[in-house]
PDB file of C-alpha atoms in Angstrom:
ATOM      1  CA  MET A  59     -17.696  19.303  27.218  1.00  0.00           C
ATOM      2  CA  ALA A  60     -20.128  20.009  30.229  1.00  0.00           C
ATOM      3  CA  GLU A  61     -18.705  22.780  32.486  1.00  0.00           C
ATOM      4  CA  GLY A  62     -16.551  20.843  35.085  1.00  0.00           C
ATOM      5  CA  GLY A  63     -13.503  18.503  35.674  1.00  0.00           C
ATOM      6  CA  VAL A  64     -11.873  16.721  32.969  1.00  0.00           C
ATOM      7  CA  THR A  65      -9.400  14.840  35.782  1.00  0.00           C
ATOM      8  CA  GLU A  66      -9.144  14.186  39.293  1.00  0.00           C
ATOM      9  CA  ASN A  67      -7.288  16.362  41.353  1.00  0.00           C
ATOM     10  CA  ALA A  68      -3.516  15.500  40.466  1.00  0.00           C
ATOM     11  CA  PHE A  69      -1.843  18.490  42.049  1.00  0.00           C
ATOM     12  CA  GLY A  70      -0.273  17.535  45.573  1.00  0.00           C
ATOM     13  CA  SER A  71       1.433  14.369  43.922  1.00  0.00           C
ATOM     14  CA  GLY A  72       4.435  15.755  44.011  1.00  0.00           C
ATOM     15  CA  ARG A  73       5.256  16.020  40.370  1.00  0.00           C
ATOM     16  CA  ALA A  74       4.251  18.911  37.869  1.00  0.00           C
ATOM     17  CA  CYS A  75       1.219  18.575  35.515  1.00  0.00           C
ATOM     18  CA  TRP A  76       1.560  18.875  31.683  1.00  0.00           C
ATOM     19  CA  ILE A  77      -0.821  20.302  28.893  1.00  0.00           C
ATOM     20  CA  VAL A  78      -0.610  19.306  25.367  1.00  0.00           C
ATOM     21  CA  LEU A  79      -1.877  22.294  23.412  1.00  0.00           C
ATOM     22  CA  THR A  80      -1.725  21.158  19.612  1.00  0.00           C
ATOM     23  CA  PRO A  81      -0.886  23.868  17.329  1.00  0.00           C
ATOM     24  CA  SER A  82      -3.590  26.304  16.005  1.00  0.00           C
ATOM     25  CA  THR A  83      -4.256  29.953  15.029  1.00  0.00           C
ATOM     26  CA  ASP A  84      -5.431  30.369  18.603  1.00  0.00           C
ATOM     27  CA  ASP A  85      -2.267  29.292  20.219  1.00  0.00           C
ATOM     28  CA  ALA A  86      -1.353  32.503  21.788  1.00  0.00           C
ATOM     29  CA  ALA A  87      -5.094  33.155  23.254  1.00  0.00           C
ATOM     30  CA  TRP A  88      -4.884  29.660  24.697  1.00  0.00           C
ATOM     31  CA  ARG A  89      -1.654  30.165  26.205  1.00  0.00           C
ATOM     32  CA  THR A  90      -2.457  33.441  28.181  1.00  0.00           C
ATOM     33  CA  ALA A  91      -5.697  31.595  29.334  1.00  0.00           C
ATOM     34  CA  ILE A  92      -3.675  28.774  30.791  1.00  0.00           C
ATOM     35  CA  ALA A  93      -1.252  31.319  32.418  1.00  0.00           C
ATOM     36  CA  GLU A  94      -3.989  33.086  33.923  1.00  0.00           C
ATOM     37  CA  ALA A  95      -5.643  29.903  35.165  1.00  0.00           C
ATOM     38  CA  ALA A  96      -2.435  28.743  36.905  1.00  0.00           C
ATOM     39  CA  THR A  97      -1.491  32.350  38.555  1.00  0.00           C
ATOM     40  CA  THR A  98      -5.163  32.310  40.123  1.00  0.00           C
ATOM     41  CA  ALA A  99      -4.619  28.762  41.339  1.00  0.00           C
ATOM     42  CA  GLY A 100      -1.234  29.492  42.732  1.00  0.00           C
ATOM     43  CA  PHE A 101       0.960  27.928  40.287  1.00  0.00           C
ATOM     44  CA  ARG A 102       3.198  28.644  37.549  1.00  0.00           C
ATOM     45  CA  ALA A 103       2.643  27.952  33.696  1.00  0.00           C
ATOM     46  CA  VAL A 104       5.963  27.276  31.907  1.00  0.00           C
ATOM     47  CA  ASP A 105       6.728  26.785  28.330  1.00  0.00           C
ATOM     48  CA  ALA A 106       8.519  23.475  28.304  1.00  0.00           C
ATOM     49  CA  ARG A 107      11.078  24.951  25.607  1.00  0.00           C
ATOM     50  CA  THR A 108      12.089  27.157  28.872  1.00  0.00           C
ATOM     51  CA  PRO A 109      15.898  26.427  29.945  1.00  0.00           C
ATOM     52  CA  GLY A 110      16.644  25.518  33.447  1.00  0.00           C
ATOM     53  CA  GLU A 111      13.175  24.456  34.353  1.00  0.00           C
ATOM     54  CA  ASP A 112      12.681  21.338  36.357  1.00  0.00           C
ATOM     55  CA  PRO A 113      10.086  19.102  34.342  1.00  0.00           C
ATOM     56  CA  SER A 114       8.986  17.557  37.569  1.00  0.00           C
ATOM     57  CA  ASP A 115       8.566  20.679  39.737  1.00  0.00           C
ATOM     58  CA  PRO A 116       4.925  20.600  41.276  1.00  0.00           C
ATOM     59  CA  ARG A 117       4.766  24.089  41.443  1.00  0.00           C
ATOM     60  CA  ASN A 118       4.521  24.452  37.768  1.00  0.00           C
ATOM     61  CA  VAL A 119       2.075  23.438  34.609  1.00  0.00           C
ATOM     62  CA  PHE A 120       4.134  22.743  31.810  1.00  0.00           C
ATOM     63  CA  ILE A 121       2.597  23.489  28.321  1.00  0.00           C
ATOM     64  CA  THR A 122       4.066  21.852  25.052  1.00  0.00           C
ATOM     65  CA  GLU A 123       2.657  20.881  21.835  1.00  0.00           C
ATOM     66  CA  ASP A 124       4.150  17.800  21.687  1.00  0.00           C
ATOM     67  CA  ALA A 125       2.956  14.978  23.501  1.00  0.00           C
ATOM     68  CA  ALA A 126       6.244  13.035  23.376  1.00  0.00           C
ATOM     69  CA  VAL A 127       7.871  15.690  25.423  1.00  0.00           C
ATOM     70  CA  ALA A 128       4.986  15.618  28.177  1.00  0.00           C
ATOM     71  CA  LEU A 129       5.260  11.671  28.258  1.00  0.00           C
ATOM     72  CA  GLU A 130       8.693  11.758  28.623  1.00  0.00           C
ATOM     73  CA  ALA A 131       8.805  13.812  31.974  1.00  0.00           C
ATOM     74  CA  ALA A 132       6.441  11.407  33.370  1.00  0.00           C
ATOM     75  CA  PRO A 133       3.985  13.997  34.971  1.00  0.00           C
ATOM     76  CA  SER A 134       1.473  13.332  37.658  1.00  0.00           C
ATOM     77  CA  ALA A 135      -1.179  14.240  34.748  1.00  0.00           C
ATOM     78  CA  ILE A 136      -1.804  15.109  31.275  1.00  0.00           C
ATOM     79  CA  VAL A 137      -4.609  17.060  29.526  1.00  0.00           C
ATOM     80  CA  ALA A 138      -4.290  17.512  25.639  1.00  0.00           C
ATOM     81  CA  ILE A 139      -6.428  20.655  24.354  1.00  0.00           C
ATOM     82  CA  MET A 140      -6.775  20.541  20.432  1.00  0.00           C
ATOM     83  CA  PRO A 141      -8.475  23.533  19.237  1.00  0.00           C
ATOM     84  CA  GLN A 142      -9.173  24.072  15.726  1.00  0.00           C
ATOM     85  CA  PRO A 143      -6.943  21.283  14.243  1.00  0.00           C
ATOM     86  CA  GLU A 144      -7.905  22.478  10.458  1.00  0.00           C
ATOM     87  CA  THR A 145      -5.591  25.387  11.290  1.00  0.00           C
ATOM     88  CA  ALA A 146      -2.491  23.472  12.532  1.00  0.00           C
ATOM     89  CA  PRO A 147      -0.713  23.328   9.295  1.00  0.00           C
ATOM     90  CA  ASP A 148      -0.888  27.082   9.246  1.00  0.00           C
ATOM     91  CA  ALA A 149       0.043  27.545  12.652  1.00  0.00           C
ATOM     92  CA  VAL A 150       3.303  25.274  12.546  1.00  0.00           C
ATOM     93  CA  ALA A 151       4.175  27.014   9.366  1.00  0.00           C
ATOM     94  CA  GLU A 152       4.419  30.279  11.153  1.00  0.00           C
ATOM     95  CA  ALA A 153       5.569  29.163  14.047  1.00  0.00           C
ATOM     96  CA  HIS A 154       8.506  26.853  12.819  1.00  0.00           C
ATOM     97  CA  GLY A 155       9.106  28.698   9.277  1.00  0.00           C
ATOM     98  CA  VAL A 156       8.342  25.547   7.269  1.00  0.00           C
ATOM     99  CA  GLU A 157       6.850  25.268   3.895  1.00  0.00           C
ATOM    100  CA  PRO A 158       4.095  22.811   2.270  1.00  0.00           C
ATOM    101  CA  PRO A 159       4.093  19.927   2.467  1.00  0.00           C
ATOM    102  CA  SER A 160       6.381  20.063   5.514  1.00  0.00           C
ATOM    103  CA  ASP A 161       4.081  21.826   7.606  1.00  0.00           C
ATOM    104  CA  ILE A 162       1.423  18.708   6.899  1.00  0.00           C
ATOM    105  CA  TRP A 163       3.913  16.032   7.834  1.00  0.00           C
ATOM    106  CA  HIS A 164       4.850  18.094  11.008  1.00  0.00           C
ATOM    107  CA  ALA A 165       1.290  19.297  12.270  1.00  0.00           C
ATOM    108  CA  SER A 166      -0.395  15.804  11.511  1.00  0.00           C
ATOM    109  CA  LEU A 167       2.488  14.101  13.654  1.00  0.00           C
ATOM    110  CA  ILE A 168       2.273  16.261  16.522  1.00  0.00           C
ATOM    111  CA  LEU A 169      -1.999  15.816  16.423  1.00  0.00           C
ATOM    112  CA  ALA A 170      -1.369  11.880  16.082  1.00  0.00           C
ATOM    113  CA  ARG A 171       0.865  12.015  19.148  1.00  0.00           C
ATOM    114  CA  ALA A 172      -2.013  13.799  20.946  1.00  0.00           C
ATOM    115  CA  ALA A 173      -4.659  11.924  19.815  1.00  0.00           C
ATOM    116  CA  ALA A 174      -2.981   8.728  21.027  1.00  0.00           C
ATOM    117  CA  LEU A 175      -3.277  10.214  24.617  1.00  0.00           C
ATOM    118  CA  ALA A 176      -7.015   9.378  24.442  1.00  0.00           C
ATOM    119  CA  GLU A 177      -6.023   5.718  25.830  1.00  0.00           C
ATOM    120  CA  ASP A 178      -4.812   7.069  29.092  1.00  0.00           C
ATOM    121  CA  HIS A 179      -5.631  10.489  29.650  1.00  0.00           C
ATOM    122  CA  SER A 180      -7.937  13.392  29.135  1.00  0.00           C
ATOM    123  CA  ILE A 181      -8.566  15.477  25.799  1.00  0.00           C
ATOM    124  CA  VAL A 182     -10.304  18.394  25.166  1.00  0.00           C
ATOM    125  CA  THR A 183     -11.380  18.390  21.513  1.00  0.00           C
ATOM    126  CA  ALA A 184     -12.242  20.942  19.091  1.00  0.00           C
ATOM    127  CA  SER A 185     -15.747  19.356  18.979  1.00  0.00           C
ATOM    128  CA  ASP A 186     -16.076  19.833  22.974  1.00  0.00           C
ATOM    129  CA  LEU A 187     -15.090  23.356  22.697  1.00  0.00           C
ATOM    130  CA  ALA A 188     -17.597  24.030  19.931  1.00  0.00           C
ATOM    131  CA  ARG A 189     -20.115  23.422  22.672  1.00  0.00           C
ATOM    132  CA  ARG A 190     -18.931  26.720  24.176  1.00  0.00           C
ATOM    133  CA  PRO A 191     -18.010  25.550  27.682  1.00  0.00           C
ATOM    134  CA  THR A 192     -17.584  28.900  30.106  1.00  0.00           C
ATOM    135  CA  ARG A 193     -14.860  27.011  31.896  1.00  0.00           C
ATOM    136  CA  LEU A 194     -12.585  23.858  31.677  1.00  0.00           C
ATOM    137  CA  ARG A 195     -11.560  22.516  35.283  1.00  0.00           C
ATOM    138  CA  LEU A 196      -8.081  20.988  34.379  1.00  0.00           C
ATOM    139  CA  PHE A 197      -6.235  18.682  37.166  1.00  0.00           C
ATOM    140  CA  GLY A 198      -9.238  19.529  39.749  1.00  0.00           C
ATOM    141  CA  ALA A 199      -7.501  23.048  40.216  1.00  0.00           C
ATOM    142  CA  LEU A 200      -7.199  25.197  37.242  1.00  0.00           C
ATOM    143  CA  ASP A 201     -10.406  26.958  35.857  1.00  0.00           C
ATOM    144  CA  VAL A 202      -9.316  27.926  32.077  1.00  0.00           C
ATOM    145  CA  VAL A 203     -11.555  30.292  30.266  1.00  0.00           C
ATOM    146  CA  PRO A 204     -11.744  29.188  26.680  1.00  0.00           C
ATOM    147  CA  PRO A 205     -10.557  32.020  24.560  1.00  0.00           C
ATOM    148  CA  SER A 206     -12.858  33.130  21.586  1.00  0.00           C
ATOM    149  CA  SER A 207     -11.408  31.741  18.233  1.00  0.00           C
ATOM    150  CA  ILE A 208      -9.632  34.042  16.131  1.00  0.00           C
ATOM    151  CA  ALA A 209      -9.161  31.074  13.503  1.00  0.00           C
ATOM    152  CA  GLU A 210     -10.122  31.508   9.838  1.00  0.00           C
ATOM    153  CA  ALA A 211     -11.047  28.947   7.453  1.00  0.00           C
ATOM    154  CA  SER A 212      -7.818  27.688   5.803  1.00  0.00           C
ATOM    155  CA  ARG A 213      -7.376  28.283   1.854  1.00  0.00           C
ATOM    156  CA  ARG A 214      -6.145  24.810   1.361  1.00  0.00           C
ATOM    157  CA  VAL A 215      -9.374  23.314   1.532  1.00  0.00           C
ATOM    158  CA  ALA A 216      -8.158  19.547   1.066  1.00  0.00           C
ATOM    159  CA  VAL A 217      -5.600  20.219   3.694  1.00  0.00           C
ATOM    160  CA  ALA A 218      -8.355  21.601   6.355  1.00  0.00           C
ATOM    161  CA  ALA A 219     -10.541  18.518   5.463  1.00  0.00           C
ATOM    162  CA  ALA A 220      -7.736  15.893   6.303  1.00  0.00           C
ATOM    163  CA  PHE A 221      -7.031  17.619   9.546  1.00  0.00           C
ATOM    164  CA  GLY A 222     -10.835  17.391  10.421  1.00  0.00           C
ATOM    165  CA  LEU A 223     -10.049  13.714  11.400  1.00  0.00           C
ATOM    166  CA  TYR A 224      -8.772  15.145  14.837  1.00  0.00           C
ATOM    167  CA  ARG A 225     -11.833  17.563  15.446  1.00  0.00           C
ATOM    168  CA  ASN A 226     -12.974  14.359  18.437  1.00  0.00           C
ATOM    169  CA  GLY A 227      -9.421  14.120  19.580  1.00  0.00           C
ATOM    170  CA  GLY A 228      -9.220  10.391  19.775  1.00  0.00           C
ATOM    171  CA  VAL A 229     -10.256   8.812  16.473  1.00  0.00           C
ATOM    172  CA  ALA A 230     -13.422   6.702  16.573  1.00  0.00           C
ATOM    173  CA  GLU A 231     -13.233   3.467  14.882  1.00  0.00           C
ATOM    174  CA  GLY A 232     -15.368   3.140  11.856  1.00  0.00           C
ATOM    175  CA  GLU A 233     -15.250   7.147  10.950  1.00  0.00           C
ATOM    176  CA  GLU A 234     -14.358   7.507   7.375  1.00  0.00           C
ATOM    177  CA  THR A 235     -11.959  10.581   6.395  1.00  0.00           C
ATOM    178  CA  SER A 236     -11.646  11.450   2.773  1.00  0.00           C
ATOM    179  CA  TRP A 237      -7.937  12.165   1.385  1.00  0.00           C
ATOM    180  CA  PRO A 238      -8.458  14.048  -2.038  1.00  0.00           C
ATOM    181  CA  GLU A 239      -6.285  13.686  -5.337  1.00  0.00           C
ATOM    182  CA  ARG A 240      -4.474  17.155  -3.941  1.00  0.00           C
ATOM    183  CA  LEU A 241      -3.052  15.524  -0.795  1.00  0.00           C
ATOM    184  CA  PHE A 242      -0.926  12.938  -2.900  1.00  0.00           C
ATOM    185  CA  LEU A 243       2.036  13.381  -4.745  1.00  0.00           C
ATOM    186  CA  TYR A 244       2.729  11.959  -8.171  1.00  0.00           C
ATOM    187  CA  ASP A 245       5.333  10.613 -10.778  1.00  0.00           C
ATOM    188  CA  GLU A 246       6.597  13.883 -12.302  1.00  0.00           C
ATOM    189  CA  LYS A 247       6.893  12.088 -15.857  1.00  0.00           C
ATOM    190  CA  ALA A 248       3.430  10.819 -15.669  1.00  0.00           C
ATOM    191  CA  ALA A 249       1.549  13.875 -14.463  1.00  0.00           C
ATOM    192  CA  ARG A 250       3.308  16.420 -16.396  1.00  0.00           C
ATOM    193  CA  ASN A 251       1.011  16.331 -19.235  1.00  0.00           C
ATOM    194  CA  TRP A 252      -2.204  16.862 -17.659  1.00  0.00           C
ATOM    195  CA  ALA A 253      -3.613  19.863 -15.691  1.00  0.00           C
ATOM    196  CA  ALA A 254      -5.449  18.148 -12.812  1.00  0.00           C
ATOM    197  CA  PRO A 255      -3.928  16.291  -9.715  1.00  0.00           C
ATOM    198  CA  GLY A 256      -4.455  12.647 -10.199  1.00  0.00           C
ATOM    199  CA  GLN A 257      -4.676  12.560 -14.178  1.00  0.00           C
ATOM    200  CA  LEU A 258      -1.549  10.476 -15.308  1.00  0.00           C
ATOM    201  CA  ASP A 259       0.054   9.144 -18.571  1.00  0.00           C
ATOM    202  CA  ILE A 260       1.691   6.051 -17.548  1.00  0.00           C
ATOM    203  CA  THR A 261       3.642   5.257 -20.478  1.00  0.00           C
ATOM    204  CA  GLY A 262       6.930   4.114 -19.934  1.00  0.00           C
ATOM    205  CA  ARG A 263       8.920   2.014 -17.495  1.00  0.00           C
ATOM    206  CA  PRO A 264       7.528   0.345 -14.139  1.00  0.00           C
ATOM    207  CA  ARG A 265       7.835   3.030 -11.406  1.00  0.00           C
ATOM    208  CA  ILE A 266       5.708   4.741  -8.557  1.00  0.00           C
ATOM    209  CA  LEU A 267       2.893   6.496 -10.046  1.00  0.00           C
ATOM    210  CA  VAL A 268       1.063   8.073  -6.824  1.00  0.00           C
ATOM    211  CA  TYR A 269       2.788   8.083  -3.429  1.00  0.00           C
ATOM    212  CA  GLY A 270       2.228  10.075  -0.126  1.00  0.00           C
ATOM    213  CA  PRO A 271       0.390  12.156   1.695  1.00  0.00           C
ATOM    214  CA  TYR A 272       2.682  11.410   4.906  1.00  0.00           C
ATOM    215  CA  PHE A 273      -0.256  12.459   7.118  1.00  0.00           C
ATOM    216  CA  ALA A 274       0.483  11.239  10.567  1.00  0.00           C
ATOM    217  CA  LEU A 275      -1.952   8.824  12.244  1.00  0.00           C
ATOM    218  CA  PRO A 276      -2.464   7.510  15.437  1.00  0.00           C
ATOM    219  CA  PRO A 277      -1.696   3.838  16.746  1.00  0.00           C
ATOM    220  CA  GLY A 278      -4.403   1.607  15.459  1.00  0.00           C
ATOM    221  CA  THR A 279      -5.303  -0.592  12.372  1.00  0.00           C
ATOM    222  CA  TRP A 280      -6.280   1.576   9.630  1.00  0.00           C
ATOM    223  CA  LYS A 281      -8.076   0.690   6.408  1.00  0.00           C
ATOM    224  CA  LEU A 282      -7.302   2.456   3.249  1.00  0.00           C
ATOM    225  CA  ARG A 283      -9.548   2.802   0.369  1.00  0.00           C
ATOM    226  CA  ILE A 284      -8.529   4.202  -3.119  1.00  0.00           C
ATOM    227  CA  ARG A 285     -10.297   4.634  -6.053  1.00  0.00           C
ATOM    228  CA  PHE A 286      -8.783   5.111  -9.757  1.00  0.00           C
ATOM    229  CA  ALA A 287      -9.955   4.736 -13.362  1.00  0.00           C
ATOM    230  CA  THR A 288      -7.888   3.328 -16.376  1.00  0.00           C
ATOM    231  CA  ASP A 289      -8.496   3.411 -20.120  1.00  0.00           C
ATOM    232  CA  HIS A 290      -8.201   0.161 -22.011  1.00  0.00           C
ATOM    233  CA  GLU A 291      -4.448  -0.106 -22.291  1.00  0.00           C
ATOM    234  CA  ALA A 292      -3.740   1.054 -18.555  1.00  0.00           C
ATOM    235  CA  GLY A 293      -6.449  -1.214 -17.617  1.00  0.00           C
ATOM    236  CA  ARG A 294      -4.626  -4.589 -18.661  1.00  0.00           C
ATOM    237  CA  ARG A 295      -1.607  -3.935 -16.559  1.00  0.00           C
ATOM    238  CA  GLU A 296      -0.590  -5.141 -13.002  1.00  0.00           C
ATOM    239  CA  TYR A 297       0.226  -2.920  -9.992  1.00  0.00           C
ATOM    240  CA  ARG A 298       0.768  -3.049  -6.704  1.00  0.00           C
ATOM    241  CA  LEU A 299      -0.902  -1.243  -3.846  1.00  0.00           C
ATOM    242  CA  ASP A 300       1.419  -0.215  -0.610  1.00  0.00           C
ATOM    243  CA  TRP A 301      -0.086   0.878   2.680  1.00  0.00           C
ATOM    244  CA  GLY A 302       1.504   1.869   6.109  1.00  0.00           C
ATOM    245  CA  THR A 303       4.725   4.046   7.183  1.00  0.00           C
ATOM    246  CA  PRO A 304       7.745   4.560   4.622  1.00  0.00           C
ATOM    247  CA  THR A 305       9.480   1.382   6.564  1.00  0.00           C
ATOM    248  CA  ASP A 306       6.538  -0.815   7.566  1.00  0.00           C
ATOM    249  CA  PHE A 307       3.852  -1.299   5.384  1.00  0.00           C
ATOM    250  CA  SER A 308       1.559  -3.834   3.794  1.00  0.00           C
ATOM    251  CA  SER A 309       1.314  -4.525   0.057  1.00  0.00           C
ATOM    252  CA  THR A 310      -1.529  -6.127  -2.425  1.00  0.00           C
ATOM    253  CA  PRO A 311      -1.250  -6.826  -5.965  1.00  0.00           C
ATOM    254  CA  ILE A 312      -3.702  -5.306  -8.664  1.00  0.00           C
ATOM    255  CA  ARG A 313      -4.157  -7.260 -11.541  1.00  0.00           C
ATOM    256  CA  LEU A 314      -6.568  -5.521 -14.044  1.00  0.00           C
ATOM    257  CA  HIS A 315      -8.062  -7.161 -17.255  1.00  0.00           C
ATOM    258  CA  GLU A 316     -10.037  -3.964 -18.741  1.00  0.00           C
ATOM    259  CA  GLY A 317     -10.297  -0.582 -18.472  1.00  0.00           C
ATOM    260  CA  GLY A 318     -13.067   1.135 -16.203  1.00  0.00           C
ATOM    261  CA  VAL A 319     -13.130   2.552 -12.609  1.00  0.00           C
ATOM    262  CA  TYR A 320     -11.906   0.362  -9.443  1.00  0.00           C
ATOM    263  CA  GLU A 321     -11.667   0.380  -5.898  1.00  0.00           C
ATOM    264  CA  ALA A 322      -8.955  -1.217  -3.812  1.00  0.00           C
ATOM    265  CA  VAL A 323      -9.022  -1.752  -0.113  1.00  0.00           C
ATOM    266  CA  ILE A 324      -6.001  -2.741   2.255  1.00  0.00           C
ATOM    267  CA  GLU A 325      -5.300  -2.510   5.901  1.00  0.00           C
ATOM    268  CA  HIS A 326      -2.081  -1.952   7.768  1.00  0.00           C
ATOM    269  CA  THR A 327      -1.239  -1.449  12.017  1.00  0.00           C
ATOM    270  CA  TRP A 328       0.227   1.328  13.137  1.00  0.00           C
ATOM    271  CA  SER A 329       2.202   0.606  16.566  1.00  0.00           C
ATOM    272  CA  ARG A 330       2.741   4.241  16.927  1.00  0.00           C
ATOM    273  CA  ALA A 331       1.877   7.321  15.622  1.00  0.00           C
ATOM    274  CA  GLU A 332       3.990   7.688  12.413  1.00  0.00           C
ATOM    275  CA  PRO A 333       3.211   9.189   8.756  1.00  0.00           C
ATOM    276  CA  ALA A 334       1.234   7.182   6.329  1.00  0.00           C
ATOM    277  CA  GLU A 335       2.249   6.552   2.999  1.00  0.00           C
ATOM    278  CA  LEU A 336       0.314   4.727   0.220  1.00  0.00           C
ATOM    279  CA  ARG A 337       1.988   3.966  -2.920  1.00  0.00           C
ATOM    280  CA  LEU A 338       0.333   2.627  -6.058  1.00  0.00           C
ATOM    281  CA  VAL A 339       3.024   1.000  -8.218  1.00  0.00           C
ATOM    282  CA  LEU A 340       3.270   0.230 -11.981  1.00  0.00           C
ATOM    283  CA  MET A 341       4.780  -3.099 -12.110  1.00  0.00           C
ATOM    284  CA  GLU A 342       5.314  -3.424 -15.909  1.00  0.00           C
ATOM    285  CA  GLY A 343       6.483  -1.170 -18.422  1.00  0.00           C
ATOM    286  CA  VAL A 344       3.783   0.059 -20.820  1.00  0.00           C
ATOM    287  CA  ILE A 345       4.166   1.757 -24.463  1.00  0.00           C
ATOM    288  CA  ASP A 346       0.119   3.743 -23.855  1.00  0.00           C
ATOM    289  CA  GLY A 347      -2.483   4.168 -21.093  1.00  0.00           C
ATOM    290  CA  ARG A 348      -3.981   6.656 -18.846  1.00  0.00           C
ATOM    291  CA  LEU A 349      -4.967   6.219 -15.334  1.00  0.00           C
ATOM    292  CA  ASP A 350      -6.880   8.714 -13.076  1.00  0.00           C
ATOM    293  CA  PHE A 351      -6.198   8.389  -9.452  1.00  0.00           C
ATOM    294  CA  LEU A 352      -9.627   9.514  -7.695  1.00  0.00           C
ATOM    295  CA  GLY A 353      -8.664   9.935  -4.022  1.00  0.00           C
ATOM    296  CA  ALA A 354      -8.700   7.984  -0.893  1.00  0.00           C
ATOM    297  CA  ALA A 355     -10.158   7.431   2.154  1.00  0.00           C
ATOM    298  CA  ILE A 356      -9.274   6.174   5.762  1.00  0.00           C
ATOM    299  CA  SER A 357     -10.605   4.761   8.888  1.00  0.00           C
ATOM    300  CA  ARG A 358      -9.443   3.240  11.698  1.00  0.00           C
ATOM    301  CA  ILE A 359     -11.088  -0.165  12.303  1.00  0.00           C
ATOM    302  CA  ALA A 360      -9.272  -1.165  15.413  1.00  0.00           C
ATOM    303  CA  GLY A 361      -7.747   0.788  18.334  1.00  0.00           C
ATOM    304  CA  PRO A 362      -4.125  -0.069  19.547  1.00  0.00           C
ATOM    305  CA  ALA A 363      -5.243  -2.405  21.972  1.00  0.00           C
ATOM    306  CA  GLN A 364      -7.001  -4.691  19.774  1.00  0.00           C
ATOM    307  CA  PRO A 365      -5.699  -4.782  16.513  1.00  0.00           C
ATOM    308  CA  ARG A 366      -7.020  -7.041  14.081  1.00  0.00           C
ATOM    309  CA  LEU A 367      -3.995  -7.772  12.141  1.00  0.00           C
ATOM    310  CA  ASN A 368      -1.469  -8.911  14.686  1.00  0.00           C
ATOM    311  CA  ASP A 369       1.399  -9.594  12.469  1.00  0.00           C
ATOM    312  CA  ASN A 370       0.470  -6.818   9.837  1.00  0.00           C
ATOM    313  CA  SER A 371      -0.186  -9.345   7.150  1.00  0.00           C
ATOM    314  CA  GLN A 372      -1.946  -8.384   3.911  1.00  0.00           C
ATOM    315  CA  SER A 373      -5.715  -7.660   3.855  1.00  0.00           C
ATOM    316  CA  SER A 374      -7.044  -6.147   0.834  1.00  0.00           C
ATOM    317  CA  GLY A 375      -9.644  -6.293  -2.038  1.00  0.00           C
ATOM    318  CA  LEU A 376     -10.086  -5.379  -5.680  1.00  0.00           C
ATOM    319  CA  GLU A 377     -13.467  -4.566  -7.009  1.00  0.00           C
ATOM    320  CA  ARG A 378     -15.025  -2.817  -9.967  1.00  0.00           C
ATOM    321  CA  SER A 379     -16.970   0.265  -9.167  1.00  0.00           C
ATOM    322  CA  ARG A 380     -20.312   0.553  -9.668  1.00  0.00           C
ATOM    323  CA  THR A 381     -20.229   4.348 -10.460  1.00  0.00           C
TER     324      THR A 381
END
């Protein structure tokens, strides 16, 4: 982002302005920088959780991590700042005292809600900040000096890669993000005899083999692509792939005739920011068989204003992988 304003002057409108600051390990430094800029401009920076504050008080600049809180206040303007999204789960775990995988679910929902603001509000992204602007002019009145980042690379490489989806704030159409095997959950009986995530002994009754990762996505139509490999026995079975939220999803049958490496594709439309779940379901009992889940990739193929699937009807495909 070039040095200068991200919004027109919203002060003097008679209502407060709000900043949505998504979780990161740089949170404290950002709050200090915003408070200093507000004081210099003759305003007060107020944490939205502070009791007794009027959320519409035009003397205040309110700060919240959750865009839903800001929208509920009906402010004169909102700016979202999304620094270091890869560190969001670590920041959520520390601030809220939650353990994995709850930190992933919580952090991704906050980021998804902030990304959804891109349709109507301004967003300062991690990519903007990587260009090292000397100041950010917010609301035409606040000159915020971006703090130097103290963020360290996450030890959970797969998690950090997934949160890289939000480095550009609003998610660009067609941009694909990989979700490796370690992000997902597996049927305990199928997975217990294998050392690596995604290696499954599917012997037994019909059941869900793979599910998760409950990583929240902003509104729009999202395409899921999964890859998996089967031996001869598992390659002669029927499966079902579900994709969407836990309560609103699309489904497609997968009928195999031989072992091999396969790729399946399905689409579903999110009407609001909600956690995403895929389910790979074994539809029949088997006496033997191995399936290796090889991860997934997601991409937004349409924004919320022009969904390609108006009724969330099934759209999918299955093909034998060339690799």
